[in-house]
Coordinates of N, CA, C and O and ligand atoms in Angstrom, one line a residue:
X1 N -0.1 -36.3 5.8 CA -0.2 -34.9 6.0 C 1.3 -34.4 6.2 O 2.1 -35.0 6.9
X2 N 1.5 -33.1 5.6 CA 3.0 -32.5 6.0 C 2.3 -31.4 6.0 O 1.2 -31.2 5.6
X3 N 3.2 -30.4 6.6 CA 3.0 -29.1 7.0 C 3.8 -28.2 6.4 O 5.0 -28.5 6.7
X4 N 3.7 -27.4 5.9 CA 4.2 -26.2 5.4 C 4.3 -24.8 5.7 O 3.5 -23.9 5.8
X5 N 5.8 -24.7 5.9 CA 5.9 -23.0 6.5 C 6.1 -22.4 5.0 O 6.6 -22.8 4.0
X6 N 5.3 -21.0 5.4 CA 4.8 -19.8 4.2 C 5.5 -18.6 5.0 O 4.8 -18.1 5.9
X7 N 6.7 -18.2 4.9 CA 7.2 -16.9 5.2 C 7.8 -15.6 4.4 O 7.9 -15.7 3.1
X8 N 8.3 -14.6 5.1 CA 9.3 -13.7 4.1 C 10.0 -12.9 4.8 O 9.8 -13.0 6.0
X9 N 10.7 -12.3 4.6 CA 11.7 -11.3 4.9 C 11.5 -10.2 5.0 O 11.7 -9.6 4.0
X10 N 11.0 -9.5 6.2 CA 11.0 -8.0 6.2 C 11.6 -7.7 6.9 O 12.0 -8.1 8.0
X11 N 11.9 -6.3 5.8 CA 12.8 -5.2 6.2 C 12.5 -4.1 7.0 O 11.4 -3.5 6.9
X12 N 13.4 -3.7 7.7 CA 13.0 -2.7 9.1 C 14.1 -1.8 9.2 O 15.3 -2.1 9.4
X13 N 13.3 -0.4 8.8 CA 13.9 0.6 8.8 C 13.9 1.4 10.2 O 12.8 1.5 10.8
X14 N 15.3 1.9 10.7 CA 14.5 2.8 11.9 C 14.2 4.1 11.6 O 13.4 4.6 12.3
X15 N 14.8 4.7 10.7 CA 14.1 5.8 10.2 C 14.5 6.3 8.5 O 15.5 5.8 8.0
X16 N 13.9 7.0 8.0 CA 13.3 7.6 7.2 C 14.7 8.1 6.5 O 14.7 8.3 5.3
X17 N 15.8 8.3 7.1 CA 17.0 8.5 6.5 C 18.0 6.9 6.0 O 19.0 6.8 5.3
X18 N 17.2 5.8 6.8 CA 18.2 4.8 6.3 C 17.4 4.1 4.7 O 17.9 3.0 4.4
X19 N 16.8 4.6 4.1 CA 16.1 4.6 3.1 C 16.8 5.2 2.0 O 17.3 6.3 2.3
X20 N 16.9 4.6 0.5 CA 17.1 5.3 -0.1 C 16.8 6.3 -0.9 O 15.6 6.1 -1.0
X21 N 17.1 7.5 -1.6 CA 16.8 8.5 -1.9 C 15.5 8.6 -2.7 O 14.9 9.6 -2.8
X22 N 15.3 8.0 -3.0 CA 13.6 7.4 -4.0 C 12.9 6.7 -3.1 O 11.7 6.7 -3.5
X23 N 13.0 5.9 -2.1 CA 12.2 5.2 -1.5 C 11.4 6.6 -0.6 O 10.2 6.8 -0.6
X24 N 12.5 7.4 0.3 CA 12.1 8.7 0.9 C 11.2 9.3 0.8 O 10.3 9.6 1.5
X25 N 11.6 9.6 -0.8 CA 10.4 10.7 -1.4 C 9.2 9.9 -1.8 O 8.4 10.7 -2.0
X26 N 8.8 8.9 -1.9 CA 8.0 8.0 -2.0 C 7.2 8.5 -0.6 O 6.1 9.1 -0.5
X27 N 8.0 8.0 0.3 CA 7.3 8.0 1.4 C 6.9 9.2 1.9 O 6.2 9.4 2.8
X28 N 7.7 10.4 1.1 CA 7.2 11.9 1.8 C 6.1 12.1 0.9 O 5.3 13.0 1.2
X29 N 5.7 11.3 -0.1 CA 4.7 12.0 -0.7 C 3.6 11.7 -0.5 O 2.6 12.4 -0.6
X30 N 3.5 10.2 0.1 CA 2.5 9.5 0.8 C 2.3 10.4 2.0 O 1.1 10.6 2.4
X31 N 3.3 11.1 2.8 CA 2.6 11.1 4.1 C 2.1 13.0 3.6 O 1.8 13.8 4.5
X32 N 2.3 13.1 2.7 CA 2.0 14.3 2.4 C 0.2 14.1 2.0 O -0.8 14.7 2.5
X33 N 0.2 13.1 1.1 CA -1.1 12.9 0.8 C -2.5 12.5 2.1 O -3.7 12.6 2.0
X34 N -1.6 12.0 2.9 CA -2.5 11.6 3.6 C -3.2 13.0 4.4 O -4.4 12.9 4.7
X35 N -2.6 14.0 4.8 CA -2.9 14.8 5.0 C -4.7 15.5 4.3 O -5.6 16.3 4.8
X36 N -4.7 14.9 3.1 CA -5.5 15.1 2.6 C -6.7 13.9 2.6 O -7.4 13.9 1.6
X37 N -6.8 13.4 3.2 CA -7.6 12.1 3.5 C -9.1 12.7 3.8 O -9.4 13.6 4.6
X38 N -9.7 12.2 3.1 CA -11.3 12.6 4.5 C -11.4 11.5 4.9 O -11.2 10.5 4.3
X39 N -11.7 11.7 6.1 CA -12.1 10.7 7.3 C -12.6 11.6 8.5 O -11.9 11.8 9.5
X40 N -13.3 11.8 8.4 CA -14.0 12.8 9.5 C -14.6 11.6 10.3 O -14.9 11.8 11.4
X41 N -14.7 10.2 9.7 CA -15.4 9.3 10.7 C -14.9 8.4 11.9 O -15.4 8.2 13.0
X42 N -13.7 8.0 11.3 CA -12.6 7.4 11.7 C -11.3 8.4 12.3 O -10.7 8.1 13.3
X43 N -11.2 8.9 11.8 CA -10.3 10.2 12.1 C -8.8 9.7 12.0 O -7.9 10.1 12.6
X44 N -8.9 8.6 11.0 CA -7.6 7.7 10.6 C -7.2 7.9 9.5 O -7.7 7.2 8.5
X45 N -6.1 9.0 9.2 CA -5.5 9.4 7.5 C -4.5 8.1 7.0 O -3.5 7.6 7.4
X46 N -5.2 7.9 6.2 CA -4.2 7.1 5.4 C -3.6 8.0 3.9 O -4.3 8.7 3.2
X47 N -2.3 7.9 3.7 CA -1.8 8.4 2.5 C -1.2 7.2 1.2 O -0.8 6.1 1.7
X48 N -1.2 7.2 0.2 CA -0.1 6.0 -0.2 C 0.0 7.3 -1.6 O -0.7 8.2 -2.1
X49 N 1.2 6.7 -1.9 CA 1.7 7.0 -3.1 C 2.5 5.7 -3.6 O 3.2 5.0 -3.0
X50 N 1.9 5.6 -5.4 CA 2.7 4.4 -6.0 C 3.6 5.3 -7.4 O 3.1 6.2 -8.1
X51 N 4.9 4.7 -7.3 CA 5.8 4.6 -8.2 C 5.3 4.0 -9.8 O 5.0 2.8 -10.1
X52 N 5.3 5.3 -10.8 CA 5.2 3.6 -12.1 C 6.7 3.8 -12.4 O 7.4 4.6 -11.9
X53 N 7.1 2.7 -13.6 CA 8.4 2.2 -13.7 C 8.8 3.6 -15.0 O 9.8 3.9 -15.5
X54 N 7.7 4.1 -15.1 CA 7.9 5.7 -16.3 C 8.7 6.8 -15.4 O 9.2 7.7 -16.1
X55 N 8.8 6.9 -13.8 CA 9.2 7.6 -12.8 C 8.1 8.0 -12.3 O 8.2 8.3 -11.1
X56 N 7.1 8.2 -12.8 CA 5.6 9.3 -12.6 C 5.3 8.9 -11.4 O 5.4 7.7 -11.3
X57 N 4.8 9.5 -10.2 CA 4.0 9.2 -9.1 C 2.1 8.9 -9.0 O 1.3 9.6 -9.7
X58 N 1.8 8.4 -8.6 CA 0.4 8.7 -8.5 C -0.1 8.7 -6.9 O 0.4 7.9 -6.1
X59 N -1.0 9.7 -6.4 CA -1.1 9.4 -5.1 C -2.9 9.1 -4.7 O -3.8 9.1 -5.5
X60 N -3.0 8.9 -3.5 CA -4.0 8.5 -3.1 C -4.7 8.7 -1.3 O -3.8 8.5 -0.4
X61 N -5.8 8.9 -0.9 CA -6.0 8.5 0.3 C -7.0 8.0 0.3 O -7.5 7.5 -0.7
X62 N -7.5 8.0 2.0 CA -8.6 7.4 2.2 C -10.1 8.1 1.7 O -10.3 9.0 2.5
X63 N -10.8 8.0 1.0 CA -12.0 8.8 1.3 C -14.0 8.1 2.1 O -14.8 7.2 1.8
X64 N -13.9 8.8 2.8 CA -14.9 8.2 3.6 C -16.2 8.1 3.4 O -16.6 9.0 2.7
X65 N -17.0 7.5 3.8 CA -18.6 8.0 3.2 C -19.6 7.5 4.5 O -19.5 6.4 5.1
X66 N -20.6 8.8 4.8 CA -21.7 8.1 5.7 C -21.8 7.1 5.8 O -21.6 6.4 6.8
X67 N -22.2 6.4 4.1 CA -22.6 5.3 4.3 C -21.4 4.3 4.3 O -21.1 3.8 3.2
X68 N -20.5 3.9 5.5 CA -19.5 3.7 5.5 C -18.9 2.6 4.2 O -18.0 3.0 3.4
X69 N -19.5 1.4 4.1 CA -18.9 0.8 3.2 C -18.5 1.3 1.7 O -17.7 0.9 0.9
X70 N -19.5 2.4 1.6 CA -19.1 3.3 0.3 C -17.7 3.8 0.3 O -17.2 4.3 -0.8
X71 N -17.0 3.8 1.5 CA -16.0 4.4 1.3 C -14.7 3.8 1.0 O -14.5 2.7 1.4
X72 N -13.7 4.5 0.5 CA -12.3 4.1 -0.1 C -10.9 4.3 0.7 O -10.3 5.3 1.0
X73 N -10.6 2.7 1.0 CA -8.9 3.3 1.5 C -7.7 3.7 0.1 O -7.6 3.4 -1.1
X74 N -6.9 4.6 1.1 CA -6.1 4.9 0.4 C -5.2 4.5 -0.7 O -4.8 5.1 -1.6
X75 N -5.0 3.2 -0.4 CA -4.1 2.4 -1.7 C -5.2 2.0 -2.7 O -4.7 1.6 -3.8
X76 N -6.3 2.0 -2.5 CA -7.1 1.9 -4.0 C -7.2 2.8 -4.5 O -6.8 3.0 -5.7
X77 N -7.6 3.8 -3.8 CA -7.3 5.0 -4.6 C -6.7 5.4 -5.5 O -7.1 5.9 -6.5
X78 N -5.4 5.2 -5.1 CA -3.4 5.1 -5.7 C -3.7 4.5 -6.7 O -3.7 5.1 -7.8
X79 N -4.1 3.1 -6.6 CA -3.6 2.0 -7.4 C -4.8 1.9 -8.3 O -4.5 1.4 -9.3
X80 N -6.1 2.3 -8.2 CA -7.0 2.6 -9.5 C -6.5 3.7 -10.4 O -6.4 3.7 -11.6
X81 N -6.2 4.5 -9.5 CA -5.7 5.9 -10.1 C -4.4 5.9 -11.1 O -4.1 6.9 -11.8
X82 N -3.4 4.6 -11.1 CA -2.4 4.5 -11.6 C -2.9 3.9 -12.9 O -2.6 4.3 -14.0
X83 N -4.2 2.5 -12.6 CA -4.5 2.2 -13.5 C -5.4 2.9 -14.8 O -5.5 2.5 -15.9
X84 N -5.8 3.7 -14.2 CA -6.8 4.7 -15.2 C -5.8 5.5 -15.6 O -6.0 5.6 -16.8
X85 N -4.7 6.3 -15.3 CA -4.0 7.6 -15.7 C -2.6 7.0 -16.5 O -2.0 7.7 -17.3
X86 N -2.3 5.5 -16.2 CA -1.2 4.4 -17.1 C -1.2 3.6 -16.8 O -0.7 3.1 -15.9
X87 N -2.4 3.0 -18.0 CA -2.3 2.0 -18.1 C -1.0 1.5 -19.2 O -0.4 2.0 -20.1
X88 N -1.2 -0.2 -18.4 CA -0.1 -1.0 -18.8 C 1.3 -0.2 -18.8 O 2.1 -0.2 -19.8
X89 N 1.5 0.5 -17.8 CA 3.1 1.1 -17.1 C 3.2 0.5 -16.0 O 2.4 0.7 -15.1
X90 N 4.3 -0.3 -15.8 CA 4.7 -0.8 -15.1 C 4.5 -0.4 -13.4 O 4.7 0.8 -13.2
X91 N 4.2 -1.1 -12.1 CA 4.2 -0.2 -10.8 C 5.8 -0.8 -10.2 O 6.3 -1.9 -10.7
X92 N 6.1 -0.3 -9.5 CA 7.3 -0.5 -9.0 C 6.9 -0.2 -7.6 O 7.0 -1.3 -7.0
X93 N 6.6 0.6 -6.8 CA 6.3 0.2 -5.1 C 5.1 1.0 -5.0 O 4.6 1.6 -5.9
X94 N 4.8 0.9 -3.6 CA 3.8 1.9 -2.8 C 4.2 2.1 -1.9 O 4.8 1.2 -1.3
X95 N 4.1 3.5 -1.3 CA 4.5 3.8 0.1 C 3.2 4.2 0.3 O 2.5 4.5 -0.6
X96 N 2.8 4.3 2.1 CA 1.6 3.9 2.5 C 1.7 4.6 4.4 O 2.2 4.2 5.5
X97 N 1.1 5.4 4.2 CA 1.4 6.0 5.7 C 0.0 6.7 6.5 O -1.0 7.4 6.1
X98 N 0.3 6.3 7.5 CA -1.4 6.7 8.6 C -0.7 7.0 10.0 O 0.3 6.8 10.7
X99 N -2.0 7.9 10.1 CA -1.8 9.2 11.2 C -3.4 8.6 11.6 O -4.3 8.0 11.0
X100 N -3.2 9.3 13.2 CA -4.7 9.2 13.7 C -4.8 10.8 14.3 O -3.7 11.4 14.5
X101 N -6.2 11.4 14.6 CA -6.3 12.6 15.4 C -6.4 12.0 16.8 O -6.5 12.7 17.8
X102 N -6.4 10.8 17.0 CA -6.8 10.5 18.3 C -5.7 10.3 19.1 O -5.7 10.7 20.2
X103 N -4.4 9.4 18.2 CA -3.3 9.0 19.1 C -2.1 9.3 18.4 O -2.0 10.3 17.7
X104 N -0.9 8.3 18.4 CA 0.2 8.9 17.4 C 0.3 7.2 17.4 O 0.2 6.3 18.2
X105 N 0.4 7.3 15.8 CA 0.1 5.9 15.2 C 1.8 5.6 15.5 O 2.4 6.7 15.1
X106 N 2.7 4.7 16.0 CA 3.7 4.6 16.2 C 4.2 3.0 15.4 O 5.4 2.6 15.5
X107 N 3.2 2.5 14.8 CA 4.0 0.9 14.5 C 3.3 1.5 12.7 O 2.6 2.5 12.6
X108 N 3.7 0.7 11.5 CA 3.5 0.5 10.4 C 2.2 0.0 9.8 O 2.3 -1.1 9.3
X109 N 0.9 0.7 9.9 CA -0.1 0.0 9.6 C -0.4 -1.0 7.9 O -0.6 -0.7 6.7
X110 N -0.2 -2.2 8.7 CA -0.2 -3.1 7.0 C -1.9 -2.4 6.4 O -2.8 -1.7 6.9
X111 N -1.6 -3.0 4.7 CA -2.7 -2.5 3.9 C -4.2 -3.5 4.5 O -4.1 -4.5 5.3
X112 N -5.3 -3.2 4.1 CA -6.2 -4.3 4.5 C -6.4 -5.3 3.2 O -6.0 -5.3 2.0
X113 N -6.9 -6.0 3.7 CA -7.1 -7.2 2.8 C -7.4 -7.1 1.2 O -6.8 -7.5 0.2
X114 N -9.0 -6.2 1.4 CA -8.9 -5.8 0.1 C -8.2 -5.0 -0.6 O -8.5 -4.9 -1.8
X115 N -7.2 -4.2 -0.1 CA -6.1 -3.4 -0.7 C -4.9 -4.5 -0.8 O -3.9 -4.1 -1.5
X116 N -4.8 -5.3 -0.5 CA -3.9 -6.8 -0.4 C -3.8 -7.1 -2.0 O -2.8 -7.0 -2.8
X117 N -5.3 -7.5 -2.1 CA -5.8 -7.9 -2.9 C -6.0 -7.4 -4.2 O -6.0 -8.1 -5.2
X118 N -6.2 -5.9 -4.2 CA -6.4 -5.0 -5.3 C -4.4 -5.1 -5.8 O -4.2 -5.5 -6.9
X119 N -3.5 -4.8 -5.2 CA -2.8 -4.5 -5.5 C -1.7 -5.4 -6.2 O -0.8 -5.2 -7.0
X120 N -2.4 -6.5 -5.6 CA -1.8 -8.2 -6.3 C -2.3 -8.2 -7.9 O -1.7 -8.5 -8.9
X121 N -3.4 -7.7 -7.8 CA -3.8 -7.9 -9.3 C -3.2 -7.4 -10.7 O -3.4 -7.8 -11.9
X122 N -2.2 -6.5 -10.1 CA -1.6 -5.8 -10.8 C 0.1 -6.1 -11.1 O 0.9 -5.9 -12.0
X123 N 0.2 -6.9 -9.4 CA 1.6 -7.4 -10.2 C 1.8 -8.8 -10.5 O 2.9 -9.3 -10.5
X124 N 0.1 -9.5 -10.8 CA 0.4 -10.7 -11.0 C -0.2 -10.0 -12.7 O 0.6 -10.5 -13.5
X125 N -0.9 -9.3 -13.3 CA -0.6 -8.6 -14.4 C 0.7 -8.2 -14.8 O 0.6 -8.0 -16.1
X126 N 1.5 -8.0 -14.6 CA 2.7 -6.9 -14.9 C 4.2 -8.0 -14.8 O 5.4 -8.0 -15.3
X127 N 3.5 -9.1 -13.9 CA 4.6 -10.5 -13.6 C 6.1 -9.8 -13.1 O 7.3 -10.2 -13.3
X128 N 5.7 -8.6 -12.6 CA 6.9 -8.4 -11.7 C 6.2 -7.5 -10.3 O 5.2 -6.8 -10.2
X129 N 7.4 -7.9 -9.3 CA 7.0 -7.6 -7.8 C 6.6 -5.9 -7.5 O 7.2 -4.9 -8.0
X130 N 5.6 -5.7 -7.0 CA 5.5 -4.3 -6.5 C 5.4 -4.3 -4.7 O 4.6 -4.8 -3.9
X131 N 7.1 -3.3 -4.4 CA 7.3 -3.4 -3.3 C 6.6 -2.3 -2.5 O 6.1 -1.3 -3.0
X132 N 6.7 -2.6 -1.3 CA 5.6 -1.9 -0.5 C 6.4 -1.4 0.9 O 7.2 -2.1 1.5
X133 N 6.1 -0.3 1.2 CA 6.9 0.6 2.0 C 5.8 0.8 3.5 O 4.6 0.8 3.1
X134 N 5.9 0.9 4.5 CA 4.6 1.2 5.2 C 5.3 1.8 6.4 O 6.1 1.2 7.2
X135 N 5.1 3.2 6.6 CA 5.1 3.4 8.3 C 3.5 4.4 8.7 O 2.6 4.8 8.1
X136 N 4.0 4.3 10.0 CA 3.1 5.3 11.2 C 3.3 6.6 10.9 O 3.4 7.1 9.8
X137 N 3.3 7.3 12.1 CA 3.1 8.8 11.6 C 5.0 8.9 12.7 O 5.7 9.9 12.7
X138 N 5.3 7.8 13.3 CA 6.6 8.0 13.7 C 7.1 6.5 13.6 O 6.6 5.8 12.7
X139 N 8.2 5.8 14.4 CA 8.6 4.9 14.4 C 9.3 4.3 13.1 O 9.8 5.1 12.3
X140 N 9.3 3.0 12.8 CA 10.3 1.9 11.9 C 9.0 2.3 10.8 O 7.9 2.8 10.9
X141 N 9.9 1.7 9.9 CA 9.6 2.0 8.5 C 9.8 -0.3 8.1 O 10.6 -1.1 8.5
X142 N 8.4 -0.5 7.3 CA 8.6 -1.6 7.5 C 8.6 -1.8 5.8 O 7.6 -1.2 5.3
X143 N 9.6 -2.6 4.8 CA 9.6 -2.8 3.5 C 9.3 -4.4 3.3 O 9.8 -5.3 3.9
X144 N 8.4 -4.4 2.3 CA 8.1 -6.1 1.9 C 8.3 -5.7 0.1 O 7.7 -5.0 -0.8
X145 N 9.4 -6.7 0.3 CA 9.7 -6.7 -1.2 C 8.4 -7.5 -2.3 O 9.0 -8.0 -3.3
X146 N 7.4 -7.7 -2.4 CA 6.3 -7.8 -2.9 C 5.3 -8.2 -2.0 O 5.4 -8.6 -0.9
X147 N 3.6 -8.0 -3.0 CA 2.6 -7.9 -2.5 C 2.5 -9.4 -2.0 O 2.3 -9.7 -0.8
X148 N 2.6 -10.4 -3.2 CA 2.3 -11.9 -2.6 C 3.1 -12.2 -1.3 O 2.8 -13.2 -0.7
X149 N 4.2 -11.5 -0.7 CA 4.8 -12.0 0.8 C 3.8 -11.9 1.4 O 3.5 -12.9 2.1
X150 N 2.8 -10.5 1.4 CA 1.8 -10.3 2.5 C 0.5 -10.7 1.9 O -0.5 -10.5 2.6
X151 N 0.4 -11.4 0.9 CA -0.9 -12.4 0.8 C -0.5 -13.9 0.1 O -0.7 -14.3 -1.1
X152 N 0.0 -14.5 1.3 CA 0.3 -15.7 0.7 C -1.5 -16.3 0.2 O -2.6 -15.9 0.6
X153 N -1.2 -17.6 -0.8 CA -1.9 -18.0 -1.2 C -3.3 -17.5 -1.9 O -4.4 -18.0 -1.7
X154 N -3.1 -16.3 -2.7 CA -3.7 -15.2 -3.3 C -4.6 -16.1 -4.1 O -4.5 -17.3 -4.4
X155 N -6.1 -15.0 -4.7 CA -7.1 -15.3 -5.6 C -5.7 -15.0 -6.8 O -4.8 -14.3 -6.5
X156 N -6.0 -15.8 -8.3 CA -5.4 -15.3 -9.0 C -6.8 -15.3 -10.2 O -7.9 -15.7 -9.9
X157 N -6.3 -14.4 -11.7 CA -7.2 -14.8 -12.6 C -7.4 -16.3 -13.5 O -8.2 -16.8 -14.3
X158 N -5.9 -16.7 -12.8 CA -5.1 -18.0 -13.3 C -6.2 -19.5 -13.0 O -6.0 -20.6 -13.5
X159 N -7.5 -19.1 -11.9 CA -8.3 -19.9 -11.1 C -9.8 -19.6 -12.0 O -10.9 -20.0 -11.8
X160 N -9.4 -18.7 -13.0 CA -11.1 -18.1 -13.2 C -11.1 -19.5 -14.7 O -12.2 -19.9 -14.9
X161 N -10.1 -19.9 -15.5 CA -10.0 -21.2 -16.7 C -9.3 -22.1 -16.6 O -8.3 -22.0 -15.9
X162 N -9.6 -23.5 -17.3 CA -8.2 -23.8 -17.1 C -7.3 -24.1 -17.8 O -6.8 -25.2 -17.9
X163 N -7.0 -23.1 -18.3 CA -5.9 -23.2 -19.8 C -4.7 -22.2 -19.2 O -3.7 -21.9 -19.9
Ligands
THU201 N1 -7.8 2.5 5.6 C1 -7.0 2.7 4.5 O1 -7.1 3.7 3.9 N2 -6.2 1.7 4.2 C2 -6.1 0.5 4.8 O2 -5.4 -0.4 4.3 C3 -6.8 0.3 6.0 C4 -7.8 1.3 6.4 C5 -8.8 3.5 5.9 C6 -10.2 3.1 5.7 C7 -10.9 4.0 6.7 O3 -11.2 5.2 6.0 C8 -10.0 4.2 7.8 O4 -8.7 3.8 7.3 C9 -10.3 3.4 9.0 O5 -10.5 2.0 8.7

């Protein structure tokens, strides 16, 4: 038996100016979008906005449903919405930002699993990294230069043949 370390490198912004001029607006547009979120249930906005490699934005939030599992986080939203509106155009990042009405979200809420997951599919399609931007509604700004840092040992379609 050997053991194996799986890590990566993130980057930690302290704020929103040490960013560069496209990463910014990325992230202003996310936290713009989130405003638009329904979540009357949770009362937790999520915003994301993804970059394609054409310049074009696509954005996204959460939308919620009684029947709770019916409902959509915000980076699927984004990231269906890039794939239905351009396809096979390249993604280049997501910025990703959450607010609560209850408290002040102050650390970087990572994506959930199945947004992990949705989002890998695309840059294990495209065979280049899509970086990911994440803050709170204040605080550090947290960058992971691709999806697979934050899902080591990913489903691929590479497992569905074996050729
Ligand atoms: N949510 C997102 O939009 N993205 C995530 O990655 C995690 C959670 C949403 C889903 C739900 O509407 C609310 O946040 C609380 O879980």
């Amino acid at each position: 038996m050997k053991k194996q370390h799986i890590g990566f490198e993130l980057s930690v912004y302290d704020n929103k100016e040490a960013l560069s001029q496209n990463e910014q607006k990325l992230l202003s547009e996310a936290e713009l979008a989130r405003e638009n979120a329904y979540a009357p249930y949770s009362n937790f906005k999520v915003g994301a906005a993804v970059l394609l490699e054409n310049g074009e934005t696509v954005i996204g939030n959460n939308q919620e449903n009684s029947s709770y599992p019916s409902g959509l986080c915000a980076e699927r939203v984004a990231i269906f919405q890039a794939g239905a509106k351009y396809p096979g155009i390249g993604i280049t990042s997501i910025a990703i930002s959450a607010t609560s009405k209850d408290y002040v979200v102050d650390s970087p809420a990572g994506p959930c699993g199945n947004c992990r997951q949705s989002i890998i599919e695309y840059e294990q399609k495209q065979k280049s990294p899509i970086s990911i931007l994440l803050r709170g509604e204040t605080g550090p700004i947290y960058k992971c230069d691709s999806v697979a840092d934050i899902l080591p040992l990913a489903f691929s379609s590479s497992f569905l043949s074996d050729s």
